[in-house]
mmCIF file of C-alpha atoms in Angstrom:
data_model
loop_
_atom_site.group_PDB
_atom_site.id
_atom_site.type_symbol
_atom_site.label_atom_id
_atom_site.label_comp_id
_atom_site.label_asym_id
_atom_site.label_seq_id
_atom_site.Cartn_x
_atom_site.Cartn_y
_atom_site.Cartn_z
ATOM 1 C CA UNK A 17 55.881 196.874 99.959
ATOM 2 C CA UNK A 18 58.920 198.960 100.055
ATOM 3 C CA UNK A 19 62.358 197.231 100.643
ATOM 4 C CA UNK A 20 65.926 197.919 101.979
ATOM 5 C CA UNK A 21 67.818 199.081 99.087
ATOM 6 C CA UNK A 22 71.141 196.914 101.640
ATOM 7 C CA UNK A 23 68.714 193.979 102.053
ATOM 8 C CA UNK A 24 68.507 194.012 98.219
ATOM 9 C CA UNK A 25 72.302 194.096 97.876
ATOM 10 C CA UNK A 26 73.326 191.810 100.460
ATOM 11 C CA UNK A 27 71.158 189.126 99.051
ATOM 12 C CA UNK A 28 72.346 189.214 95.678
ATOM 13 C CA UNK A 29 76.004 189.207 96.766
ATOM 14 C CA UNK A 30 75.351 185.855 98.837
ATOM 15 C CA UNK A 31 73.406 184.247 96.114
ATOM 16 C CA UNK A 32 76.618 185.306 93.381
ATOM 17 C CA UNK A 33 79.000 183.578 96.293
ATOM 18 C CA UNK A 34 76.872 180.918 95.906
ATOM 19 C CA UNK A 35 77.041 180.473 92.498
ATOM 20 C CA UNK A 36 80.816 180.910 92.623
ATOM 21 C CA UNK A 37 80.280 177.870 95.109
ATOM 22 C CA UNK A 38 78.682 175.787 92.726
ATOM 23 C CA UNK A 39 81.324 175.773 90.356
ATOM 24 C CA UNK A 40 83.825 173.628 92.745
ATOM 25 C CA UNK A 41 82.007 170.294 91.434
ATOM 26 C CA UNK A 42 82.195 171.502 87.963
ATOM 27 C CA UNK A 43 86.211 172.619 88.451
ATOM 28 C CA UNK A 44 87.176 168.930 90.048
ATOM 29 C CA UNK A 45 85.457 167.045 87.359
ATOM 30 C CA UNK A 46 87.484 169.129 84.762
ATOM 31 C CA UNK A 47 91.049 168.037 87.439
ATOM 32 C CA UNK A 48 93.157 165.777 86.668
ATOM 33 C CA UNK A 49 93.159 162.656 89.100
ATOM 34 C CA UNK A 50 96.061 162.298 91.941
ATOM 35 C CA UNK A 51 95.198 165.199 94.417
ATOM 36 C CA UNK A 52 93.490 164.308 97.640
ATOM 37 C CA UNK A 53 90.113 165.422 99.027
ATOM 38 C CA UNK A 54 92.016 166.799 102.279
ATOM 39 C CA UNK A 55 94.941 168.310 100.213
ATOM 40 C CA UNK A 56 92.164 169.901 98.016
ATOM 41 C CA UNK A 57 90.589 171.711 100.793
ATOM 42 C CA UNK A 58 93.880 172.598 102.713
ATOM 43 C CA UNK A 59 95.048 174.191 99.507
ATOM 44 C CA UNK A 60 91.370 176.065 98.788
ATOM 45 C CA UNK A 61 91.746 177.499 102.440
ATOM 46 C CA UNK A 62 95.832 178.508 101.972
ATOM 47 C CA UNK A 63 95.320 179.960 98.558
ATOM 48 C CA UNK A 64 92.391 181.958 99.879
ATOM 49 C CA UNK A 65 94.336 183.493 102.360
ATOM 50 C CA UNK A 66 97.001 185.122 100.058
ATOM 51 C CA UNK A 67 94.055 186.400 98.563
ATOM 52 C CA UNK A 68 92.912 188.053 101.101
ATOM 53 C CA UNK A 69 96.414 189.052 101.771
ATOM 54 C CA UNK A 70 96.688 191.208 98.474
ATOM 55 C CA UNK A 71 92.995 192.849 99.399
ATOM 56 C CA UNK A 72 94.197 193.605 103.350
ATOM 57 C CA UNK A 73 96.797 195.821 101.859
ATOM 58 C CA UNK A 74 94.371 198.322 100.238
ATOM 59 C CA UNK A 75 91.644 198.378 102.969
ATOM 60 C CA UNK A 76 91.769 200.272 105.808
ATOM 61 C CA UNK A 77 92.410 198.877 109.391
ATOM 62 C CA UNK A 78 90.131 199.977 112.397
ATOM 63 C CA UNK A 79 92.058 200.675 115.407
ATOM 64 C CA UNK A 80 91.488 198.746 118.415
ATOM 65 C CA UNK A 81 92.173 195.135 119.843
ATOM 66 C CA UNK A 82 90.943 192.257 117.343
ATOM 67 C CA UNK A 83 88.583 190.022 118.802
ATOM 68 C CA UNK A 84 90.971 186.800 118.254
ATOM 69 C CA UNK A 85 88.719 184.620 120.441
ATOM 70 C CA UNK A 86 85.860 184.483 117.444
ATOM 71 C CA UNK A 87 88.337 184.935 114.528
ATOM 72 C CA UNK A 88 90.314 181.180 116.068
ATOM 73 C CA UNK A 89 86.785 179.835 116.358
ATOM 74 C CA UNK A 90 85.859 180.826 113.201
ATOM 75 C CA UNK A 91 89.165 179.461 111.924
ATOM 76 C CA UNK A 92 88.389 176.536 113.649
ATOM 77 C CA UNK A 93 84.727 176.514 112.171
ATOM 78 C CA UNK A 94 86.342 176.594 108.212
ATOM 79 C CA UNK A 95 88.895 173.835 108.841
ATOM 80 C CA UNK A 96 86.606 171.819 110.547
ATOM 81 C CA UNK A 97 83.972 172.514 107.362
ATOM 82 C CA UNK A 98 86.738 171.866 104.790
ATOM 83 C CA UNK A 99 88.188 168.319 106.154
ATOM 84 C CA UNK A 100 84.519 166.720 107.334
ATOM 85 C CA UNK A 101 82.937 167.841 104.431
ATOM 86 C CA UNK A 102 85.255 166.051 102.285
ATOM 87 C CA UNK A 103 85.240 162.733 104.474
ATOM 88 C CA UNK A 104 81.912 162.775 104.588
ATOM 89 C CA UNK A 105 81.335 162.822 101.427
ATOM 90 C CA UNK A 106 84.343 160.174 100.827
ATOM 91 C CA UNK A 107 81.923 158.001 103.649
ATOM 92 C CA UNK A 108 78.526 158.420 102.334
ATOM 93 C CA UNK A 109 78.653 159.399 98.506
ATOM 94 C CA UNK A 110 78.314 162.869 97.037
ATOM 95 C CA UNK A 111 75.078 162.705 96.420
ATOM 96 C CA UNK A 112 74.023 161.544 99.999
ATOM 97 C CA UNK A 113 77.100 163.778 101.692
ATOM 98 C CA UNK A 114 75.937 166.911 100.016
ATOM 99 C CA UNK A 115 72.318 166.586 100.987
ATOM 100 C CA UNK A 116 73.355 166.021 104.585
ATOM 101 C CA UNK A 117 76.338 168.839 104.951
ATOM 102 C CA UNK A 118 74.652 171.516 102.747
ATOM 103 C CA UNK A 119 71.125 170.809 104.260
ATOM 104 C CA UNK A 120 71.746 170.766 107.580
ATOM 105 C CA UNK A 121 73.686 174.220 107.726
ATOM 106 C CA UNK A 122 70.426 176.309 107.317
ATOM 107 C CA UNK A 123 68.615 173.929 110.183
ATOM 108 C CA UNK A 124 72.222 174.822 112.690
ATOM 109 C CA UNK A 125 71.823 178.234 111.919
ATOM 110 C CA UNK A 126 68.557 178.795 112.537
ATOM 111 C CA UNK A 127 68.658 177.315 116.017
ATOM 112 C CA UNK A 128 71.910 179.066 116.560
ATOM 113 C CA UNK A 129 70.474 182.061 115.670
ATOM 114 C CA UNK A 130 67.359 181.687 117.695
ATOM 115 C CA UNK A 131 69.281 180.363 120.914
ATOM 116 C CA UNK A 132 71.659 183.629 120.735
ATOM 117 C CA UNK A 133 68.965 186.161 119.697
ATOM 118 C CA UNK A 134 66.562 184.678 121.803
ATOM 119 C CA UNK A 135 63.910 185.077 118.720
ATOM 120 C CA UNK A 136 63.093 182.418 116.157
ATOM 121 C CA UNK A 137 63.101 183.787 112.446
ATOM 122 C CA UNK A 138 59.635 184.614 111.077
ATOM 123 C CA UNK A 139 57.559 181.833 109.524
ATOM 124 C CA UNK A 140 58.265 182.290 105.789
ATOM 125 C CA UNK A 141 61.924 181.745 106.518
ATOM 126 C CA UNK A 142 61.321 178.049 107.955
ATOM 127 C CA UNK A 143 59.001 177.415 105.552
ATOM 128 C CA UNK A 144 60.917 178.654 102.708
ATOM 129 C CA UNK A 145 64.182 176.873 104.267
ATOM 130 C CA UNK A 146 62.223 173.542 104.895
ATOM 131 C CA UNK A 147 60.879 173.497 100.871
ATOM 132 C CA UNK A 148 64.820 174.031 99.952
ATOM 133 C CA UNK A 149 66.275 171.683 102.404
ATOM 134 C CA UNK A 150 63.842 168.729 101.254
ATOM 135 C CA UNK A 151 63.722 170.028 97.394
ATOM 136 C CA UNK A 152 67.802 170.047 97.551
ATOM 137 C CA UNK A 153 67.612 166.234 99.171
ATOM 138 C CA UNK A 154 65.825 165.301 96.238
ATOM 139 C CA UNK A 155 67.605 166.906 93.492
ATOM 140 C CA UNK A 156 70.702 165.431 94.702
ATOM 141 C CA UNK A 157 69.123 161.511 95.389
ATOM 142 C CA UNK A 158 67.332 161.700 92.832
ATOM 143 C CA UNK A 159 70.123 161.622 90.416
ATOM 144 C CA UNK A 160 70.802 158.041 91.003
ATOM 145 C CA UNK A 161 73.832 157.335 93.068
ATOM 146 C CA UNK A 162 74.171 154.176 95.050
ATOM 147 C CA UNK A 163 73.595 155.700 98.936
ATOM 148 C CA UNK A 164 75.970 154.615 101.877
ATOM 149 C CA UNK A 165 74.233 155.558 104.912
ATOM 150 C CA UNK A 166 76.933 155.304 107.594
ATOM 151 C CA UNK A 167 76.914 156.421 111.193
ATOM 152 C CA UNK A 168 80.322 157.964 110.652
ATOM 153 C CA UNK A 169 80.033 159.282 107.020
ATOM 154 C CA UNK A 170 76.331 160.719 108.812
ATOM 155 C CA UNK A 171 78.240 162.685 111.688
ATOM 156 C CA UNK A 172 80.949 164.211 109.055
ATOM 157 C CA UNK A 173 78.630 165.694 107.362
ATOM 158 C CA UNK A 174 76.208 166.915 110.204
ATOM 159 C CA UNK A 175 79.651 168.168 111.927
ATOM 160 C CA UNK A 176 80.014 170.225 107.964
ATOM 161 C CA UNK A 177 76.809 171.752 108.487
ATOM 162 C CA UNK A 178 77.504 172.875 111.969
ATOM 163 C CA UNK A 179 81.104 174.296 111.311
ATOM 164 C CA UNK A 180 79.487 176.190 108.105
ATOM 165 C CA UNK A 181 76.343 177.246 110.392
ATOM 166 C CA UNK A 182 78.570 178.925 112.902
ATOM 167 C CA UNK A 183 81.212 179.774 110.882
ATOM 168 C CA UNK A 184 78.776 182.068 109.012
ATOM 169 C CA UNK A 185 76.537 183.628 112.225
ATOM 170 C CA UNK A 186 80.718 184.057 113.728
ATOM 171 C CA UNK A 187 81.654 185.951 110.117
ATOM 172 C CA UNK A 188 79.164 188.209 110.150
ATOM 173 C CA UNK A 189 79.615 189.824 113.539
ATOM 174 C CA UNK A 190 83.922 189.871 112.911
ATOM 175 C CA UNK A 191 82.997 191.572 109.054
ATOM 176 C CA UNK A 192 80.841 194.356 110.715
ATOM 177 C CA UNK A 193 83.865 195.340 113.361
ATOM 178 C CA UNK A 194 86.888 194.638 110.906
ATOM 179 C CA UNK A 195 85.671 194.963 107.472
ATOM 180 C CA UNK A 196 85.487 191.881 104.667
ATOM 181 C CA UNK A 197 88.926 191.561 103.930
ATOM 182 C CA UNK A 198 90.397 191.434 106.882
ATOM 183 C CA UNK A 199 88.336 189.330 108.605
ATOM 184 C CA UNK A 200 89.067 186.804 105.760
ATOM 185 C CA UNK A 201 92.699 187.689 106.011
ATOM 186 C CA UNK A 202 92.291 186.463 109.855
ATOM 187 C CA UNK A 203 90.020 183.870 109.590
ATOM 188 C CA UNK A 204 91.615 181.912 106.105
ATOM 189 C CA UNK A 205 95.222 182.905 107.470
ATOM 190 C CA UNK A 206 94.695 180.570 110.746
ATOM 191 C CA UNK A 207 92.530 177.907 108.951
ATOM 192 C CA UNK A 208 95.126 177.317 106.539
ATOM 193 C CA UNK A 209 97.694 177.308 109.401
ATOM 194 C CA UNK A 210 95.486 173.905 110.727
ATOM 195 C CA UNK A 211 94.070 172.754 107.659
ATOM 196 C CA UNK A 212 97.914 172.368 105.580
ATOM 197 C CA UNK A 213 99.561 169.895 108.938
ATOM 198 C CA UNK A 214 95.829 168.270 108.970
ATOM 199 C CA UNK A 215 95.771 167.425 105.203
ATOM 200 C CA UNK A 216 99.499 166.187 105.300
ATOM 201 C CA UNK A 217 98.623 163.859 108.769
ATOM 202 C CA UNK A 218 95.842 162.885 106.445
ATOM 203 C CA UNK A 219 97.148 161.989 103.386
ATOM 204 C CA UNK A 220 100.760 162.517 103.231
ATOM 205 C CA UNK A 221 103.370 164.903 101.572
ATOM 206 C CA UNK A 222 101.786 167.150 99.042
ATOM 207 C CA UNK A 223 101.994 165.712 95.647
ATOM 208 C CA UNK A 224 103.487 167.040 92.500
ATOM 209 C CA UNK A 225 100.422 168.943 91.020
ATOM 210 C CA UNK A 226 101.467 169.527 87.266
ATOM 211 C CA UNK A 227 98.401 170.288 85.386
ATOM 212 C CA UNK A 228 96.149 170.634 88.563
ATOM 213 C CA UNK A 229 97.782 174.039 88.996
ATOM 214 C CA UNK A 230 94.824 175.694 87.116
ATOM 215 C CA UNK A 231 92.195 173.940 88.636
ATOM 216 C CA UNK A 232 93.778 174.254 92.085
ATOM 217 C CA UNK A 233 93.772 178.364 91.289
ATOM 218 C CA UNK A 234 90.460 178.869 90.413
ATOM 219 C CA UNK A 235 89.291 176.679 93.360
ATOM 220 C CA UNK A 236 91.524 178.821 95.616
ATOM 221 C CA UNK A 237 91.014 182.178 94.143
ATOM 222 C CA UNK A 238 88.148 182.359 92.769
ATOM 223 C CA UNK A 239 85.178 179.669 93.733
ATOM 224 C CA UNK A 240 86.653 180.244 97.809
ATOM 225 C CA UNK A 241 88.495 183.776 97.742
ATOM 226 C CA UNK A 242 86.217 185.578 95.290
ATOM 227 C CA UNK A 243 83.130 183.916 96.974
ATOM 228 C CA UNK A 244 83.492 184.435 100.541
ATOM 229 C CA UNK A 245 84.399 188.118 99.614
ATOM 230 C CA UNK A 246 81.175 188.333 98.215
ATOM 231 C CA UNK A 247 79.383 186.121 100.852
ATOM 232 C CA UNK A 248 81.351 188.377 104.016
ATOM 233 C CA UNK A 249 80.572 191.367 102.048
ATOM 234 C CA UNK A 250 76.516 190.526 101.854
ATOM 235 C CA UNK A 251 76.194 189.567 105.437
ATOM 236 C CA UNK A 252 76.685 192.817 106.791
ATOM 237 C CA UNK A 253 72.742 193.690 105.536
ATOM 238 C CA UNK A 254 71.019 190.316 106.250
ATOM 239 C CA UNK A 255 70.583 187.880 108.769
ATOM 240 C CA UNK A 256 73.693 184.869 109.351
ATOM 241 C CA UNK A 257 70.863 182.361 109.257
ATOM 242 C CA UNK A 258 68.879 183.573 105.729
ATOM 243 C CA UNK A 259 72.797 183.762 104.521
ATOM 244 C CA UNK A 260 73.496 179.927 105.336
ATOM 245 C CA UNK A 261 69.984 179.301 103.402
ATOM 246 C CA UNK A 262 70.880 181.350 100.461
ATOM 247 C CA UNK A 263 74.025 179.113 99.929
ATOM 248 C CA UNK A 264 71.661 176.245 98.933
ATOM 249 C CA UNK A 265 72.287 178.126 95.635
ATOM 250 C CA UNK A 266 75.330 176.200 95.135
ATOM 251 C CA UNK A 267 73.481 172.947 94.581
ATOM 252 C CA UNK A 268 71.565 174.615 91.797
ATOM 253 C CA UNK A 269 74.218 176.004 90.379
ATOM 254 C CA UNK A 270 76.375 173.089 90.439
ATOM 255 C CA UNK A 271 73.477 170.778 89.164
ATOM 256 C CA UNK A 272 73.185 173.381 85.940
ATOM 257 C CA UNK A 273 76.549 173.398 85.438
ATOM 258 C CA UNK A 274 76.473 169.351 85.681
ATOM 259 C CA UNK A 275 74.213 169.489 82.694
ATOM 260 C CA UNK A 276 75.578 172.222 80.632
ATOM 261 C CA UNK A 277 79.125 171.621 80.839
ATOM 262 C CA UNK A 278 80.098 168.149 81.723
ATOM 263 C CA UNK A 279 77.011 167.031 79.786
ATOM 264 C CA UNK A 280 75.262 164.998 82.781
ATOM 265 C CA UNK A 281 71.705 163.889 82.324
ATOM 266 C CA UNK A 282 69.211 164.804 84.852
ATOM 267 C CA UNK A 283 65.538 162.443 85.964
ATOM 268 C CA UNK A 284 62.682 164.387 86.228
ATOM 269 C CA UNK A 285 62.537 164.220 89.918
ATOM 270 C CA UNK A 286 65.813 165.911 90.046
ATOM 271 C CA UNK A 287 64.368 168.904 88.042
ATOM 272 C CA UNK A 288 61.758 169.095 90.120
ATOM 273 C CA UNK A 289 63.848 169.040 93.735
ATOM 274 C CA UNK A 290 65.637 171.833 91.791
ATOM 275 C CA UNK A 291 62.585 174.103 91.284
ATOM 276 C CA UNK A 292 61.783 173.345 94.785
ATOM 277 C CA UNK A 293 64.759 174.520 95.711
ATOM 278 C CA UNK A 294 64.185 177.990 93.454
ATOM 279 C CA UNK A 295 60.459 178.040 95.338
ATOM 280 C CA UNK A 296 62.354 178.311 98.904
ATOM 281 C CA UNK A 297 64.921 180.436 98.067
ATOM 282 C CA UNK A 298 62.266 182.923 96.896
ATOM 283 C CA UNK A 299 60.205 182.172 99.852
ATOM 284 C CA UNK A 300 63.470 182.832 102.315
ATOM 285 C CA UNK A 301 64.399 186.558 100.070
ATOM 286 C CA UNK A 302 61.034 187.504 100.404
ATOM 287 C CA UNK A 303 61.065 186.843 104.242
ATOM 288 C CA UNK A 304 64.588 188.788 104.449
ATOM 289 C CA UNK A 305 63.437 192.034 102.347
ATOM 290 C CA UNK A 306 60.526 191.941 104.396
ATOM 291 C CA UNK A 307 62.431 191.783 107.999
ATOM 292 C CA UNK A 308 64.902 194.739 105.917
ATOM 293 C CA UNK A 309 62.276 197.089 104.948
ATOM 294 C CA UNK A 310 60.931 196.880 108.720
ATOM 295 C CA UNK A 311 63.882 197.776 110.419
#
């Protein structure tokens, strides 16, 4: 079967965002102590945005009004992702948190998706989104942490999902009338502008960050600015919904790097939820290069 040469592209530029994802867990584990969850998050979003800043500059504007309704709710959407993610993990454990935010998103967007396009997405996608939703659960349980199944630390991380569901299905429309960079530029610009008072009401005055500065960078520039270039830049040639799935690369990523480079062991069952996850991921690529090469 012949496939979309852009379907081919965008997916492998969402699954490389991904993997840029994947390396946050890695990055903090290498940080030294002292720096809050919230100011962590503010300060991904805020360093992002003078990113994007430096990219604006070369890329050429369109002319016209900007559609500031959908760039403040998808401002709105990466705040919101960046300060409930982080409590609800604080609630309900990473292990638990993770499973909850990160497999939810792909469940949100496909009923987003199907409630604005009036369409569900074909078969192979749910099923290939089901097998990494349930495999990801598992390789992230599995690996032994004590759970802490709250109602609050639940509805953090179910709120997560959403905000990253419809920030994504939001981001793809804004990148095909404004470009990548600056829709980013818009959209990290105003979440920084609410996440920076929200992390201070949070947790207080910024701390003294010493030798955090590094780690802080690489979060900021590369695992967030670096990866939503990449992840903006793919969704113009697929669908927001097989996007959201795609990013259940991060896990996988995250768990390898886990192994490799802190030097984490791994059960078997938590090998095994990751090859799951592999399984649906393939599953939810074939299903997109498919959809591509019939358009």
């Amino acid at each position: 079967m012949a496939t979309s040469p852009a379907s081919s592209r965008g997916l492998v530029l969402v699954l490389l965002a991904a993997m840029l994802w994947g390396s946050t867990g890695t990055a903090q584990a290498l940080a030294p102590s002292g720096l809050s969850s919230y100011w962590v998050g503010a300060l991904r979003v805020a360093l992002a945005a003078g990113f994007f800043v430096l990219l604006a500059l070369r890329a050429p504007l369109r002319r016209g009004p900007w559609p500031w309704p959908r760039l403040l709710l998808a401002a709105g959407c990466i705040a919101a992702y960046n300060l409930s993610f982080f409590a609800g993990v604080r609630a309900s454990g990473v292990a638990l948190g993770t499973a909850i935010a990160v497999g939810s998103a792909p469940i949100w967007a496909g009923l987003i998706q199907t409630l604005v396009q009036g369409r569900l997405p074909p078969p192979l996608w749910w099923l290939g989104t089901l097998v990494s939703v349930a495999s990801g659960a598992l390789m992230t349980l599995a690996q032994g942490e004590q759970l802490q199944l709250t109602p609050a630390g639940v509805a953090l991380c179910l709120t997560a999902g959403l905000s990253y569901a419809s920030y994504t299905l939001l981001n793809k429309g804004l990148v095909l009338h404004l470009g990548a960079a600056w829709t980013n530029l818009g959209v990290f610009g105003l979440a920084g502008l609410l996440s920076v008072p929200a992390a201070w009401w949070l947790s207080g005055p910024l701390p003294a960050l010493g030798g955090s500065w590094g780690v802080v960078l690489f979060l900021g520039l590369v695992s967030t600015g670096l990866a939503y270039l990449l992840f903006s830049s793919g969704l113009r040639h697929i669908s927001g919904a097989t996007g959201v799935t795609l990013a259940l690369a991060e896990p996988v990523t995250a768990f390898v790097l886990a192994v490799l480079v802190v030097g984490e062991f791994q059960p078997l069952a938590a090998w095994l939820g990751l090859a799951g996850v592999v399984a649906g991921l393939l599953m939810v690529v074939r299903a997109e290069l498919r959809a591509g090469a019939a358009q």
